[in-house]
């Protein structure tokens, strides 16, 4: 009879070693320790043991029962902790990151204003044209009806690359984006094999350079946006309507414009464009000078090969800094180029 107990002991330990998960362990528990299990059965068998052997059998059964139960407890603990351990690396997704804020970059205020202006004019049917910043005086002056000897051509007022006294077509940093008018007209005439075939309607934003002494309103480099529209029967009324529409699209429906007669060599008649805007609700409306405009001078059309009897046009040019400073109440142009983040972040 004692051999049965030894067999039970070995069977129990072998099976326990093979039970490798919670389900197998439970099945093992039911087989050996359950109320109808093998240990219970062995206890029931005690009645068949001869009386003389009963004490020894009982003692051995107790020892084995204890050993098997202890083995189960140990096995369960080790399997249990293995099951509780997570499979992969642990990541607490709720924990705040080390970098809690990320600085986002963005375009400079002048770039943004330029893009806004391009958007407004694009919606009015203008396309964008570009021209070189390193120009020659033919495009900067001659073809814009600014003749030799004109005060605007003084070497002291321009960044010449070549000496204008020695070189026939001296190169220079352009002093105005009006140069792009000439380039666009020349290209259109060349595309039409010597005559203009189709209307022109462009804007051209870009950098210009003048050796001005830097102060709150002047800089040696700034930005202009030029406009040119050439078609049949273009009049001052078209110009004024376009500028008013622009002003209201950009500054809001309250904006008003005013054209004051003035003189530019490349337009006739010419006007100074003022804009009436309210910068902030708590401020009075005021007039702000924006730039120049007018009807393209016949000499300018002719210089690029366009027949002024067939075509007429208007042109305009504004300072982008002045516009941005007006719109965002920036008191000093130098703030735009000081790269002070405390300033730039406010815009
Ligand atoms: N180019 C002029 C300047 O820099 C601005 C200007 C005036 C542009 C009249 C124009 C215009 O196109 O028609 O001061």
XYZ file of C-alpha atoms and ligand atoms in Angstrom, residues 175-178 181 210 224 226-227 264 266-267 271 291-294 315-318, ligand 1:
35
model
C 16.527 101.280 -56.496
C 12.900 100.481 -57.404
C 10.853 97.485 -58.530
C 9.669 99.575 -61.509
C 7.758 96.722 -65.515
C 19.239 102.899 -51.685
C 8.413 97.297 -52.755
C 5.052 96.971 -58.153
C 1.919 96.654 -60.256
C 6.968 110.680 -61.664
C 7.404 107.105 -65.842
C 3.737 108.015 -65.407
C -0.446 110.427 -58.214
C 3.296 104.914 -52.635
C 3.014 106.211 -56.168
C 0.940 105.382 -59.192
C -0.237 106.720 -62.521
C 1.282 101.273 -62.793
C 1.742 101.530 -59.048
C 4.434 100.888 -56.481
C 4.248 100.723 -52.676
N 9.132 103.576 -58.283
C 8.573 104.627 -57.438
C 9.460 104.791 -56.224
O 10.260 103.938 -55.932
C 7.172 104.231 -56.999
C 6.215 104.256 -58.156
C 5.540 105.412 -58.471
C 5.991 103.125 -58.873
C 4.680 105.455 -59.517
C 5.103 103.148 -59.924
C 4.443 104.309 -60.239
O 4.850 102.081 -60.669
O 3.581 104.334 -61.277
O 9.338 105.781 -55.546
